[in-house]
One Martini backbone bead per residue (centre of mass of N, CA, C, O) as a GRO file, in nm:
protein
  466
    1MET     BB    1   0.099   0.034   0.018
    2PRO     BB    2   0.075   0.353   0.028
    3ARG     BB    3   0.219   0.626   0.170
    4THR     BB    4   0.120   0.852   0.373
    5LEU     BB    5   0.142   1.164   0.447
    6SER     BB    6   0.385   1.332   0.629
    7ALA     BB    7   0.563   1.568   0.779
    8SER     BB    8   0.839   1.469   0.656
    9ASP     BB    9   0.753   1.486   0.352
   10MET     BB   10   0.761   1.804   0.326
   11VAL     BB   11   1.110   1.785   0.328
   12THR     BB   12   1.148   1.574   0.098
   13PRO     BB   13   1.342   1.518  -0.150
   14GLY     BB   14   1.363   1.442  -0.462
   15SER     BB   15   1.504   1.189  -0.694
   16LEU     BB   16   1.378   1.345  -0.931
   17GLY     BB   17   1.330   1.526  -1.187
   18PRO     BB   18   1.183   1.741  -1.371
   19PRO     BB   19   0.986   1.810  -1.607
   20PRO     BB   20   0.989   1.871  -1.964
   21THR     BB   21   0.936   2.198  -1.891
   22GLU     BB   22   0.856   2.530  -1.965
   23PRO     BB   23   0.812   2.830  -1.866
   24THR     BB   24   0.617   3.077  -1.888
   25ASP     BB   25   0.553   3.386  -1.909
   26GLY     BB   26   0.605   3.507  -1.574
   27GLU     BB   27   0.717   3.283  -1.430
   28GLN     BB   28   0.849   3.145  -1.151
   29THR     BB   29   1.227   3.080  -1.159
   30GLY     BB   30   1.357   3.082  -0.909
   31GLN     BB   31   1.322   2.983  -0.606
   32PRO     BB   32   1.220   2.688  -0.525
   33LEU     BB   33   1.008   2.517  -0.305
   34LEU     BB   34   1.051   2.274  -0.485
   35ASP     BB   35   1.157   2.035  -0.681
   36GLY     BB   36   1.078   2.220  -0.971
   37ALA     BB   37   0.878   2.412  -0.821
   38PRO     BB   38   0.706   2.683  -0.843
   39SER     BB   39   0.569   2.959  -0.669
   40SER     BB   40   0.451   3.023  -0.960
   41ALA     BB   41   0.175   2.940  -1.192
   42SER     BB   42   0.013   2.792  -1.410
   43LEU     BB   43  -0.212   2.547  -1.420
   44ASP     BB   44  -0.084   2.385  -1.652
   45THR     BB   45   0.198   2.358  -1.524
   46LEU     BB   46   0.108   2.213  -1.262
   47ILE     BB   47  -0.012   1.969  -1.402
   48GLN     BB   48   0.245   1.876  -1.547
   49HIS     BB   49   0.404   1.832  -1.274
   50LEU     BB   50   0.218   1.577  -1.197
   51VAL     BB   51   0.316   1.423  -1.443
   52PRO     BB   52   0.448   1.142  -1.527
   53THR     BB   53   0.734   0.967  -1.643
   54THR     BB   54   0.997   0.767  -1.720
   55ASP     BB   55   1.203   1.000  -1.546
   56TYR     BB   56   0.949   1.108  -1.364
   57TYR     BB   57   0.862   1.216  -1.019
   58PRO     BB   58   0.685   1.359  -0.797
   59GLU     BB   59   0.665   1.490  -0.513
   60LYS     BB   60   0.485   1.437  -0.239
   61ALA     BB   61   0.441   1.734  -0.161
   62TYR     BB   62   0.329   1.818  -0.434
   63ILE     BB   63   0.092   1.630  -0.461
   64PHE     BB   64  -0.057   1.723  -0.208
   65THR     BB   65  -0.070   2.028  -0.261
   66PHE     BB   66  -0.216   2.018  -0.537
   67LEU     BB   67  -0.461   1.837  -0.467
   68LEU     BB   68  -0.567   2.026  -0.246
   69SER     BB   69  -0.575   2.311  -0.425
   70SER     BB   70  -0.698   2.256  -0.715
   71ARG     BB   71  -1.013   2.271  -0.634
   72LEU     BB   72  -1.021   2.591  -0.677
   73PHE     BB   73  -0.986   2.552  -1.018
   74ILE     BB   74  -1.061   2.234  -1.030
   75GLU     BB   75  -1.208   1.956  -1.073
   76PRO     BB   76  -1.112   1.644  -0.999
   77ARG     BB   77  -1.229   1.503  -1.256
   78GLU     BB   78  -1.087   1.699  -1.453
   79LEU     BB   79  -0.801   1.652  -1.363
   80LEU     BB   80  -0.791   1.350  -1.423
   81ALA     BB   81  -0.851   1.376  -1.724
   82ARG     BB   82  -0.593   1.542  -1.790
   83VAL     BB   83  -0.383   1.346  -1.686
   84CYS     BB   84  -0.463   1.108  -1.867
   85HIS     BB   85  -0.424   1.256  -2.135
   86LEU     BB   86  -0.123   1.319  -2.099
   87CYS     BB   87  -0.030   1.030  -2.076
   88ILE     BB   88  -0.129   0.930  -2.349
   89GLU     BB   89   0.017   1.140  -2.523
   90GLN     BB   90   0.322   1.119  -2.415
   91GLN     BB   91   0.314   0.779  -2.432
   92GLN     BB   92   0.147   0.670  -2.671
   93LEU     BB   93  -0.134   0.498  -2.585
   94ASP     BB   94  -0.298   0.530  -2.881
   95GLN     BB   95  -0.138   0.316  -3.009
   96PRO     BB   96  -0.140   0.007  -3.157
   97VAL     BB   97   0.173   0.017  -3.080
   98LEU     BB   98   0.371  -0.043  -2.811
   99ASP     BB   99   0.629   0.063  -2.596
  100LYS     BB  100   0.721  -0.155  -2.361
  101ALA     BB  101   0.971  -0.026  -2.234
  102ARG     BB  102   0.837   0.244  -2.173
  103VAL     BB  103   0.592   0.143  -2.009
  104ARG     BB  104   0.766   0.001  -1.781
  105LYS     BB  105   0.865   0.284  -1.676
  106PHE     BB  106   0.578   0.429  -1.641
  107GLY     BB  107   0.366   0.251  -1.491
  108PRO     BB  108   0.460   0.264  -1.186
  109LYS     BB  109   0.420   0.575  -1.166
  110LEU     BB  110   0.120   0.586  -1.223
  111LEU     BB  111   0.032   0.399  -0.994
  112GLN     BB  112   0.145   0.571  -0.765
  113LEU     BB  113  -0.024   0.823  -0.812
  114LEU     BB  114  -0.303   0.685  -0.785
  115ALA     BB  115  -0.254   0.576  -0.501
  116GLU     BB  116  -0.212   0.847  -0.356
  117TRP     BB  117  -0.479   0.975  -0.438
  118THR     BB  118  -0.680   0.754  -0.326
  119GLU     BB  119  -0.571   0.758  -0.031
  120THR     BB  120  -0.602   1.080   0.036
  121PHE     BB  121  -0.859   1.132  -0.198
  122PRO     BB  122  -1.126   0.940  -0.226
  123ARG     BB  123  -1.364   1.148  -0.292
  124ASP     BB  124  -1.266   1.198  -0.594
  125PHE     BB  125  -1.403   0.880  -0.658
  126GLN     BB  126  -1.731   0.872  -0.649
  127GLU     BB  127  -1.748   0.886  -0.944
  128GLU     BB  128  -1.775   0.701  -1.230
  129SER     BB  129  -1.596   0.874  -1.420
  130THR     BB  130  -1.329   0.837  -1.259
  131ILE     BB  131  -1.312   0.531  -1.287
  132GLY     BB  132  -1.303   0.536  -1.596
  133HIS     BB  133  -1.028   0.674  -1.622
  134LEU     BB  134  -0.863   0.460  -1.479
  135LYS     BB  135  -0.936   0.218  -1.664
  136ASP     BB  136  -0.839   0.336  -1.929
  137VAL     BB  137  -0.534   0.391  -1.871
  138MET     BB  138  -0.474   0.100  -1.764
  139GLY     BB  139  -0.575  -0.057  -2.017
  140ARG     BB  140  -0.329   0.046  -2.200
  141ILE     BB  141  -0.086  -0.098  -2.012
  142ALA     BB  142  -0.159  -0.396  -1.942
  143PRO     BB  143  -0.042  -0.559  -2.195
  144CYS     BB  144   0.267  -0.518  -2.088
  145ASP     BB  145   0.155  -0.603  -1.785
  146GLU     BB  146  -0.027  -0.797  -1.571
  147ALA     BB  147   0.042  -0.648  -1.301
  148TYR     BB  148  -0.125  -0.393  -1.356
  149ARG     BB  149  -0.406  -0.516  -1.331
  150LYS     BB  150  -0.377  -0.621  -1.043
  151ARG     BB  151  -0.305  -0.348  -0.910
  152MET     BB  152  -0.569  -0.207  -0.992
  153GLN     BB  153  -0.761  -0.391  -0.837
  154GLN     BB  154  -0.642  -0.323  -0.559
  155LEU     BB  155  -0.693  -0.020  -0.569
  156LEU     BB  156  -1.005  -0.035  -0.601
  157GLN     BB  157  -1.060  -0.195  -0.346
  158ALA     BB  158  -0.939   0.011  -0.147
  159LEU     BB  159  -1.124   0.243  -0.231
  160HIS     BB  160  -1.397   0.115  -0.158
  161GLN     BB  161  -1.330   0.072   0.142
  162LYS     BB  162  -1.280   0.370   0.211
  163LEU     BB  163  -1.557   0.478   0.125
  164ALA     BB  164  -1.723   0.298   0.313
  165ALA     BB  165  -1.596   0.398   0.579
  166GLN     BB  166  -1.671   0.705   0.531
  167GLY     BB  167  -1.983   0.647   0.515
  168GLN     BB  168  -1.944   0.577   0.842
  169GLY     BB  169  -1.987   0.827   0.990
  170PRO     BB  170  -2.068   1.058   1.264
  171GLU     BB  171  -2.356   1.172   1.204
  172GLY     BB  172  -2.534   0.950   1.358
  173LEU     BB  173  -2.434   1.062   1.652
  174LEU     BB  174  -2.616   1.349   1.644
  175GLY     BB  175  -2.911   1.301   1.746
  176ALA     BB  176  -2.840   1.399   2.065
  177ASP     BB  177  -2.713   1.702   2.029
  178LYS     BB  178  -2.964   1.843   2.076
  179PRO     BB  179  -3.082   2.057   2.274
  180ILE     BB  180  -3.267   2.071   2.573
  181SER     BB  181  -3.516   2.187   2.751
  182TYR     BB  182  -3.579   2.288   3.053
  183ARG     BB  183  -3.820   2.169   3.299
  184THR     BB  184  -3.747   1.908   3.471
  185LYS     BB  185  -3.609   1.716   3.685
  186PRO     BB  186  -3.539   1.412   3.656
  187PRO     BB  187  -3.567   1.126   3.774
  188ALA     BB  188  -3.340   0.915   3.915
  189SER     BB  189  -3.443   0.661   3.747
  190ILE     BB  190  -3.360   0.814   3.468
  191HIS     BB  191  -3.124   0.974   3.551
  192ARG     BB  192  -2.780   0.993   3.443
  193GLU     BB  193  -2.477   1.032   3.572
  194LEU     BB  194  -2.151   1.035   3.495
  195LEU     BB  195  -2.040   0.931   3.775
  196GLY     BB  196  -2.211   0.661   3.742
  197VAL     BB  197  -2.032   0.565   3.485
  198CYS     BB  198  -1.768   0.759   3.560
  199SER     BB  199  -1.508   0.812   3.826
  200ASP     BB  200  -1.251   0.822   3.637
  201PRO     BB  201  -1.058   1.055   3.486
  202TYR     BB  202  -0.868   0.883   3.306
  203THR     BB  203  -1.087   0.718   3.168
  204LEU     BB  204  -1.241   0.954   3.040
  205ALA     BB  205  -1.003   1.067   2.878
  206GLN     BB  206  -0.976   0.813   2.703
  207GLN     BB  207  -1.268   0.819   2.583
  208LEU     BB  208  -1.242   1.096   2.454
  209THR     BB  209  -1.010   1.013   2.267
  210HIS     BB  210  -1.171   0.810   2.110
  211VAL     BB  211  -1.377   1.008   1.994
  212GLU     BB  212  -1.186   1.202   1.855
  213LEU     BB  213  -1.039   0.999   1.662
  214GLU     BB  214  -1.293   0.896   1.521
  215ARG     BB  215  -1.377   1.174   1.402
  216LEU     BB  216  -1.112   1.254   1.262
  217ARG     BB  217  -1.090   1.012   1.057
  218HIS     BB  218  -1.329   1.143   0.860
  219ILE     BB  219  -1.147   1.378   0.785
  220GLY     BB  220  -1.073   1.542   0.508
  221PRO     BB  221  -0.842   1.752   0.373
  222GLU     BB  222  -1.045   1.901   0.172
  223GLU     BB  223  -1.233   2.039   0.388
  224PHE     BB  224  -1.053   2.287   0.449
  225VAL     BB  225  -1.089   2.412   0.169
  226GLN     BB  226  -1.411   2.393   0.137
  227ALA     BB  227  -1.488   2.582   0.391
  228PHE     BB  228  -1.331   2.886   0.294
  229VAL     BB  229  -1.377   2.904  -0.010
  230ASN     BB  230  -1.402   3.047  -0.314
  231LYS     BB  231  -1.471   3.087  -0.618
  232ASP     BB  232  -1.301   3.088  -0.899
  233PRO     BB  233  -1.307   3.351  -1.126
  234LEU     BB  234  -1.157   3.182  -1.377
  235ALA     BB  235  -1.368   2.974  -1.357
  236SER     BB  236  -1.644   2.787  -1.528
  237THR     BB  237  -1.726   2.613  -1.312
  238LYS     BB  238  -1.880   2.478  -1.069
  239PRO     BB  239  -1.900   2.435  -0.762
  240CYS     BB  240  -1.721   2.153  -0.574
  241PHE     BB  241  -1.790   2.221  -0.232
  242SER     BB  242  -2.070   2.145  -0.166
  243ASN     BB  243  -2.150   1.947   0.092
  244LYS     BB  244  -1.816   1.863   0.191
  245THR     BB  245  -1.820   1.919   0.540
  246ASN     BB  246  -1.954   1.714   0.743
  247ASN     BB  247  -1.720   1.614   0.932
  248LEU     BB  248  -1.626   1.886   1.032
  249GLU     BB  249  -1.901   1.976   1.147
  250ALA     BB  250  -1.934   1.735   1.341
  251TYR     BB  251  -1.687   1.807   1.516
  252VAL     BB  252  -1.788   2.081   1.615
  253LYS     BB  253  -2.044   1.966   1.750
  254TRP     BB  254  -1.895   1.796   1.957
  255PHE     BB  255  -1.768   2.026   2.112
  256ASN     BB  256  -2.036   2.158   2.195
  257ARG     BB  257  -2.150   1.917   2.342
  258LEU     BB  258  -1.931   1.895   2.561
  259CYS     BB  259  -1.979   2.166   2.687
  260TYR     BB  260  -2.283   2.110   2.766
  261LEU     BB  261  -2.233   1.854   2.930
  262VAL     BB  262  -2.066   1.980   3.152
  263ALA     BB  263  -2.275   2.191   3.241
  264THR     BB  264  -2.504   1.994   3.303
  265GLU     BB  265  -2.358   1.821   3.522
  266ILE     BB  266  -2.321   2.067   3.716
  267CYS     BB  267  -2.631   2.179   3.729
  268MET     BB  268  -2.801   1.928   3.826
  269PRO     BB  269  -2.737   1.923   4.110
  270ALA     BB  270  -2.881   2.030   4.417
  271LYS     BB  271  -2.606   2.015   4.560
  272LYS     BB  272  -2.310   2.179   4.611
  273LYS     BB  273  -2.129   1.938   4.679
  274GLN     BB  274  -2.188   1.786   4.414
  275ARG     BB  275  -2.103   2.007   4.220
  276ALA     BB  276  -1.809   2.025   4.319
  277GLN     BB  277  -1.739   1.735   4.247
  278VAL     BB  278  -1.780   1.770   3.941
  279VAL     BB  279  -1.578   1.992   3.894
  280GLU     BB  280  -1.325   1.835   3.998
  281PHE     BB  281  -1.351   1.608   3.797
  282PHE     BB  282  -1.311   1.783   3.536
  283ILE     BB  283  -1.036   1.889   3.609
  284ASP     BB  284  -0.901   1.608   3.602
  285VAL     BB  285  -0.975   1.541   3.313
  286ALA     BB  286  -0.830   1.781   3.182
  287ARG     BB  287  -0.547   1.705   3.280
  288GLU     BB  288  -0.540   1.430   3.132
  289CYS     BB  289  -0.574   1.545   2.850
  290PHE     BB  290  -0.313   1.704   2.851
  291ASN     BB  291  -0.121   1.460   2.893
  292ILE     BB  292  -0.214   1.309   2.630
  293GLY     BB  293  -0.302   1.546   2.392
  294ASN     BB  294  -0.613   1.646   2.441
  295PHE     BB  295  -0.710   1.964   2.352
  296ASN     BB  296  -1.011   1.959   2.275
  297SER     BB  297  -1.134   1.850   2.538
  298LEU     BB  298  -1.004   2.053   2.723
  299MET     BB  299  -1.147   2.307   2.602
  300ALA     BB  300  -1.439   2.207   2.641
  301ILE     BB  301  -1.430   2.190   2.949
  302ILE     BB  302  -1.349   2.481   3.008
  303SER     BB  303  -1.588   2.609   2.856
  304GLY     BB  304  -1.811   2.480   3.028
  305MET     BB  305  -1.707   2.608   3.305
  306ASN     BB  306  -1.730   2.916   3.169
  307MET     BB  307  -2.012   2.926   3.168
  308SER     BB  308  -2.235   3.127   3.315
  309PRO     BB  309  -2.413   2.910   3.470
  310VAL     BB  310  -2.144   2.816   3.619
  311SER     BB  311  -1.974   3.071   3.713
  312ARG     BB  312  -2.218   3.178   3.911
  313LEU     BB  313  -2.152   2.942   4.124
  314LYS     BB  314  -2.019   3.047   4.407
  315LYS     BB  315  -2.079   2.826   4.623
  316THR     BB  316  -1.950   2.603   4.462
  317TRP     BB  317  -1.659   2.724   4.410
  318ALA     BB  318  -1.588   2.752   4.721
  319LYS     BB  319  -1.552   2.414   4.726
  320VAL     BB  320  -1.312   2.451   4.527
  321LYS     BB  321  -1.005   2.346   4.400
  322THR     BB  322  -0.858   2.586   4.172
  323ALA     BB  323  -0.557   2.560   4.095
  324LYS     BB  324  -0.572   2.356   3.856
  325PHE     BB  325  -0.762   2.527   3.680
  326PHE     BB  326  -0.576   2.777   3.642
  327ILE     BB  327  -0.355   2.623   3.493
  328LEU     BB  328  -0.529   2.538   3.251
  329GLU     BB  329  -0.618   2.820   3.168
  330HIS     BB  330  -0.332   2.917   3.105
  331GLN     BB  331  -0.275   2.716   2.873
  332MET     BB  332  -0.563   2.836   2.720
  333ASP     BB  333  -0.487   3.118   2.676
  334PRO     BB  334  -0.558   3.371   2.431
  335THR     BB  335  -0.315   3.511   2.474
  336GLY     BB  336  -0.114   3.558   2.213
  337ASN     BB  337  -0.250   3.353   2.034
  338PHE     BB  338  -0.213   3.104   2.215
  339CYS     BB  339   0.084   3.064   2.323
  340ASN     BB  340   0.075   2.835   2.534
  341TYR     BB  341  -0.061   2.623   2.358
  342ARG     BB  342   0.148   2.619   2.125
  343THR     BB  343   0.374   2.514   2.301
  344ALA     BB  344   0.233   2.249   2.386
  345LEU     BB  345   0.188   2.144   2.097
  346ARG     BB  346   0.486   2.124   2.017
  347GLY     BB  347   0.556   1.921   2.237
  348ALA     BB  348   0.359   1.698   2.140
  349ALA     BB  349   0.474   1.676   1.852
  350HIS     BB  350   0.757   1.590   1.937
  351ARG     BB  351   0.674   1.340   2.095
  352SER     BB  352   0.548   1.198   1.848
  353LEU     BB  353   0.811   1.178   1.671
  354THR     BB  354   0.969   1.026   1.940
  355ALA     BB  355   0.806   0.783   1.988
  356HIS     BB  356   0.772   0.457   2.177
  357SER     BB  357   0.454   0.496   2.180
  358SER     BB  358   0.121   0.533   2.118
  359ARG     BB  359   0.064   0.726   2.354
  360GLU     BB  360   0.284   0.951   2.248
  361LYS     BB  361   0.130   1.018   1.959
  362ILE     BB  362  -0.079   1.201   2.074
  363VAL     BB  363  -0.259   1.459   1.873
  364ILE     BB  364  -0.517   1.697   1.971
  365PRO     BB  365  -0.629   1.967   1.855
  366PHE     BB  366  -0.759   2.274   1.865
  367PHE     BB  367  -0.982   2.301   1.621
  368SER     BB  368  -1.081   2.597   1.599
  369LEU     BB  369  -0.790   2.711   1.567
  370LEU     BB  370  -0.711   2.562   1.315
  371ILE     BB  371  -0.931   2.686   1.140
  372LYS     BB  372  -0.849   2.978   1.187
  373ASP     BB  373  -0.567   2.960   1.063
  374ILE     BB  374  -0.664   2.875   0.779
  375TYR     BB  375  -0.845   3.113   0.726
  376PHE     BB  376  -0.621   3.339   0.748
  377LEU     BB  377  -0.447   3.226   0.527
  378ASN     BB  378  -0.658   3.262   0.306
  379GLU     BB  379  -0.721   3.573   0.353
  380GLY     BB  380  -0.407   3.680   0.337
  381CYS     BB  381  -0.403   3.524   0.054
  382ALA     BB  382  -0.387   3.483  -0.271
  383ASN     BB  383  -0.458   3.251  -0.516
  384ARG     BB  384  -0.383   3.483  -0.713
  385LEU     BB  385  -0.209   3.664  -0.915
  386PRO     BB  386  -0.216   3.937  -1.121
  387ASN     BB  387  -0.131   3.730  -1.371
  388GLY     BB  388  -0.307   3.450  -1.286
  389HIS     BB  389  -0.139   3.290  -1.111
  390VAL     BB  390  -0.063   3.049  -0.898
  391ASN     BB  391  -0.019   3.052  -0.542
  392PHE     BB  392   0.187   2.812  -0.432
  393GLU     BB  393   0.303   2.917  -0.163
  394LYS     BB  394   0.039   2.916  -0.007
  395PHE     BB  395  -0.023   2.600  -0.046
  396LEU     BB  396   0.221   2.496   0.107
  397GLU     BB  397   0.133   2.601   0.384
  398LEU     BB  398  -0.136   2.459   0.394
  399ALA     BB  399  -0.017   2.168   0.367
  400LYS     BB  400   0.140   2.168   0.632
  401GLN     BB  401  -0.103   2.188   0.821
  402VAL     BB  402  -0.272   1.949   0.708
  403GLY     BB  403  -0.050   1.728   0.717
  404GLU     BB  404  -0.020   1.723   1.024
  405PHE     BB  405  -0.310   1.641   1.083
  406ILE     BB  406  -0.304   1.369   0.938
  407THR     BB  407  -0.096   1.237   1.120
  408TRP     BB  408  -0.266   1.259   1.384
  409LYS     BB  409  -0.540   1.109   1.284
  410GLN     BB  410  -0.382   0.816   1.236
  411VAL     BB  411  -0.383   0.743   1.519
  412GLU     BB  412  -0.400   0.489   1.732
  413CYS     BB  413  -0.585   0.396   1.988
  414PRO     BB  414  -0.455   0.261   2.301
  415PHE     BB  415  -0.738   0.250   2.420
  416GLU     BB  416  -0.986   0.096   2.566
  417GLN     BB  417  -1.308   0.056   2.502
  418ASP     BB  418  -1.613   0.200   2.655
  419PRO     BB  419  -1.933   0.181   2.559
  420SER     BB  420  -2.087   0.312   2.801
  421ILE     BB  421  -1.936   0.585   2.787
  422THR     BB  422  -1.962   0.666   2.487
  423HIS     BB  423  -2.268   0.656   2.485
  424TYR     BB  424  -2.311   0.882   2.686
  425LEU     BB  425  -2.159   1.107   2.533
  426HIS     BB  426  -2.365   1.084   2.279
  427THR     BB  427  -2.674   1.066   2.449
  428ALA     BB  428  -2.688   1.257   2.662
  429PRO     BB  429  -2.862   1.492   2.787
  430ILE     BB  430  -2.892   1.843   2.705
  431PHE     BB  431  -2.887   2.169   2.755
  432SER     BB  432  -2.976   2.458   2.698
  433GLU     BB  433  -2.909   2.771   2.775
  434ASP     BB  434  -3.175   2.817   2.926
  435GLY     BB  435  -3.162   2.555   3.090
  436LEU     BB  436  -2.903   2.628   3.243
  437TYR     BB  437  -3.005   2.882   3.382
  438LEU     BB  438  -3.240   2.752   3.535
  439ALA     BB  439  -3.068   2.548   3.692
  440SER     BB  440  -2.885   2.759   3.823
  441TYR     BB  441  -3.111   2.922   3.974
  442GLU     BB  442  -3.212   2.669   4.138
  443SER     BB  443  -2.940   2.627   4.285
  444GLU     BB  444  -2.878   2.952   4.264
  445SER     BB  445  -2.993   3.231   4.330
  446PRO     BB  446  -3.052   3.523   4.232
  447GLU     BB  447  -2.859   3.839   4.280
  448ASN     BB  448  -3.003   4.019   4.063
  449GLN     BB  449  -3.217   4.180   3.859
  450THR     BB  450  -3.137   4.045   3.597
  451GLU     BB  451  -3.165   3.753   3.698
  452LYS     BB  452  -3.457   3.770   3.795
  453GLU     BB  453  -3.583   3.836   3.518
  454ARG     BB  454  -3.478   3.586   3.373
  455TRP     BB  455  -3.605   3.375   3.555
  456LYS     BB  456  -3.897   3.460   3.507
  457SER     BB  457  -3.896   3.416   3.202
  458LEU     BB  458  -3.817   3.112   3.205
  459ARG     BB  459  -4.053   3.010   3.379
  460SER     BB  460  -4.267   3.101   3.175
  461SER     BB  461  -4.161   2.964   2.902
  462ILE     BB  462  -4.093   2.666   3.020
  463LEU     BB  463  -4.300   2.620   3.286
  464GLY     BB  464  -4.552   2.823   3.317
  465LYS     BB  465  -4.450   3.036   3.522
  466THR     BB  466  -4.475   3.339   3.758
   0.00000   0.00000   0.00000
């Protein structure tokens, strides 16, 4: 199987020279960003640089960068059609008699390119027309070596399996994610509190890591591009990235669900001693998430505890040993563009690169900040230069960020899953914001006129009381 791009691939120089093409007028031919790749060029030149020949194969970093960013300018199915056409034309695969020696030099390189493409961007091959292009170009070289046909069958089988696995994404787990309005606290015989399901902070942190990695696994690298970019003004085709960020959006919803779940669990108990116990439990869970490298769950827990319905519970917080919480808040402080968090993330990333165990490989970034970084990278640099050429330098930086994320999301979770805990995390009812406020006011009475008026309004609208 082809090796998926890792962070180290981003800086590995190619072993083969660039394709035999000359840059057109105005293209950047100074210091290349990758071996033979210009910092800016026309789309046609960049496509040609992707096409292998008998004595040339593009760098892995170039393949990933261009396939990731090219969808801003051309639909993947059209790009594949052009690549296949160039291969047929340049290698004379449309001739009645093929040069078998030439094809045997070219065939393995074509197979490798298609293998890397289908492995990293399988959703580009969901349409039958793209499979048709694959079969057509491979059918032309198969007569020269029967191994090509066998390898193509293996490639298609792996592609179908990957598409089937991605089709079983996390969207179905979101059925219980919609907040419910607080009406009355459910009877103890019906309501289950998290502490009754899992009372060990380390175990819960492990199960949260399970959920995070499972959801991350379904996010394709192309979703980062498709989420923030506008249609290329020079392209004539329709936008190709509508409704293609479902897994990314599902992951953001999971973060929000975890925030509300934390707040719900804290606001639910009637006695402040129990509420304080839940707060201290989540502080310990957050600390274990930090130690594991699960920064997304860490930030969701901190955000849940900082929601106004929770933070206003002064009598509850008075019974909490807050020193550990303040340390965690400091680590995730947004000051200096989350300087402390970024330092901790770099430390976790370094630990992952030098890991001696799967436990040390875990890096789950604070996802909303990752999206924000990619968004501002996109907004801060133009996709095309004034002369109309593609700003490849911008997309190399984008590929570095997304490529690192791909490496992290492929880590296998080393912790044994506990279905009862993960089921609770996915399905336990959570309050809406109004529901949280009402539960908070019933736990600790309103302290000022604004709170009293809000409490009265909520009692009237939710409970029908005045």
